[in-house]
mmCIF file of C-alpha atoms in Angstrom:
data_model
loop_
_atom_site.group_PDB
_atom_site.id
_atom_site.type_symbol
_atom_site.label_atom_id
_atom_site.label_comp_id
_atom_site.label_asym_id
_atom_site.label_seq_id
_atom_site.Cartn_x
_atom_site.Cartn_y
_atom_site.Cartn_z
ATOM 1 C CA MET P 234 -136.346 -79.823 56.146
ATOM 2 C CA LEU P 235 -136.761 -80.624 59.709
ATOM 3 C CA VAL P 236 -141.037 -79.918 60.469
ATOM 4 C CA GLU P 237 -141.561 -81.506 64.303
ATOM 5 C CA ALA P 238 -139.506 -82.307 67.280
ATOM 6 C CA VAL P 239 -140.737 -85.698 69.382
ATOM 7 C CA VAL P 240 -139.653 -86.448 72.750
ATOM 8 C CA GLU P 241 -140.193 -90.098 73.598
ATOM 9 C CA PRO P 242 -138.658 -92.617 76.036
ATOM 10 C CA SER P 243 -135.658 -94.366 75.004
ATOM 11 C CA LEU P 244 -135.658 -97.846 74.345
ATOM 12 C CA SER P 245 -132.507 -98.959 74.944
ATOM 13 C CA SER P 246 -131.733 -96.830 78.220
ATOM 14 C CA ASP P 247 -133.477 -95.022 81.088
ATOM 15 C CA GLY P 248 -134.450 -91.801 79.908
ATOM 16 C CA TRP P 249 -135.668 -89.645 76.973
ATOM 17 C CA ILE P 250 -134.636 -89.041 73.705
ATOM 18 C CA VAL P 251 -135.514 -86.338 71.064
ATOM 19 C CA GLU P 252 -136.058 -86.977 67.748
ATOM 20 C CA PHE P 253 -137.027 -84.734 64.706
ATOM 21 C CA ARG P 254 -139.470 -85.649 61.901
ATOM 22 C CA HIS P 255 -138.200 -84.808 58.396
ATOM 23 C CA THR P 256 -140.394 -83.677 55.507
ATOM 24 C CA ARG P 257 -139.936 -87.179 53.699
ATOM 25 C CA GLY P 258 -140.960 -88.985 56.952
ATOM 26 C CA GLY P 259 -138.110 -90.304 58.321
ATOM 27 C CA LEU P 260 -136.930 -89.471 61.870
ATOM 28 C CA VAL P 261 -133.700 -88.143 62.910
ATOM 29 C CA PRO P 262 -132.159 -88.778 66.248
ATOM 30 C CA LEU P 263 -130.856 -85.850 68.429
ATOM 31 C CA THR P 264 -126.988 -86.777 68.660
ATOM 32 C CA ASP P 265 -123.970 -85.298 70.403
ATOM 33 C CA GLY P 266 -120.683 -84.148 68.951
ATOM 34 C CA ASN P 267 -119.753 -88.088 68.293
ATOM 35 C CA GLY P 268 -122.724 -89.023 66.386
ATOM 36 C CA ILE P 269 -123.949 -90.819 69.248
ATOM 37 C CA GLU P 270 -128.038 -90.476 70.079
ATOM 38 C CA GLN P 271 -128.604 -88.158 73.386
ATOM 39 C CA CYS P 272 -130.434 -89.572 76.014
ATOM 40 C CA PHE P 273 -131.522 -87.068 79.034
ATOM 41 C CA GLY P 274 -132.690 -87.859 82.485
ATOM 42 C CA ASP P 275 -136.258 -86.410 82.271
ATOM 43 C CA VAL P 276 -138.789 -85.097 79.951
ATOM 44 C CA ASP P 277 -138.010 -81.913 80.942
ATOM 45 C CA MET P 278 -134.494 -81.817 79.742
ATOM 46 C CA ALA P 279 -135.368 -83.461 76.824
ATOM 47 C CA THR P 280 -138.152 -81.105 75.698
ATOM 48 C CA GLU P 281 -135.565 -77.994 76.715
ATOM 49 C CA ASN P 282 -132.921 -79.505 74.268
ATOM 50 C CA ALA P 283 -135.720 -79.828 71.345
ATOM 51 C CA LEU P 284 -136.497 -76.039 72.017
ATOM 52 C CA ASP P 285 -133.189 -74.836 71.720
ATOM 53 C CA ILE P 286 -132.518 -76.185 68.311
ATOM 54 C CA GLY P 287 -135.520 -73.820 67.608
ATOM 55 C CA PHE P 288 -138.710 -75.270 67.345
ATOM 56 C CA HIS P 289 -141.368 -74.065 69.061
ATOM 57 C CA GLN P 290 -143.650 -76.757 69.979
ATOM 58 C CA VAL P 291 -142.350 -80.094 70.910
ATOM 59 C CA ARG P 292 -144.427 -83.490 70.905
ATOM 60 C CA ILE P 293 -144.241 -85.941 73.818
ATOM 61 C CA VAL P 294 -144.827 -89.408 73.469
ATOM 62 C CA GLU P 295 -145.366 -91.278 76.687
ATOM 63 C CA ALA P 296 -144.406 -95.057 76.962
#
């Protein structure tokens, strides 16, 4: 079960990624239909996508 949505800067490209914390402690990235991690141009777009998944709160980690 996913328990937390986290938005943070991407380490591999210029933008923001969304990850979800699992109850067992691991992180699951938000991916597209091909399984590739999605990277958003700004923090607002990344946050909106995390909220669209169904989370009511998103933690933002800034570099």
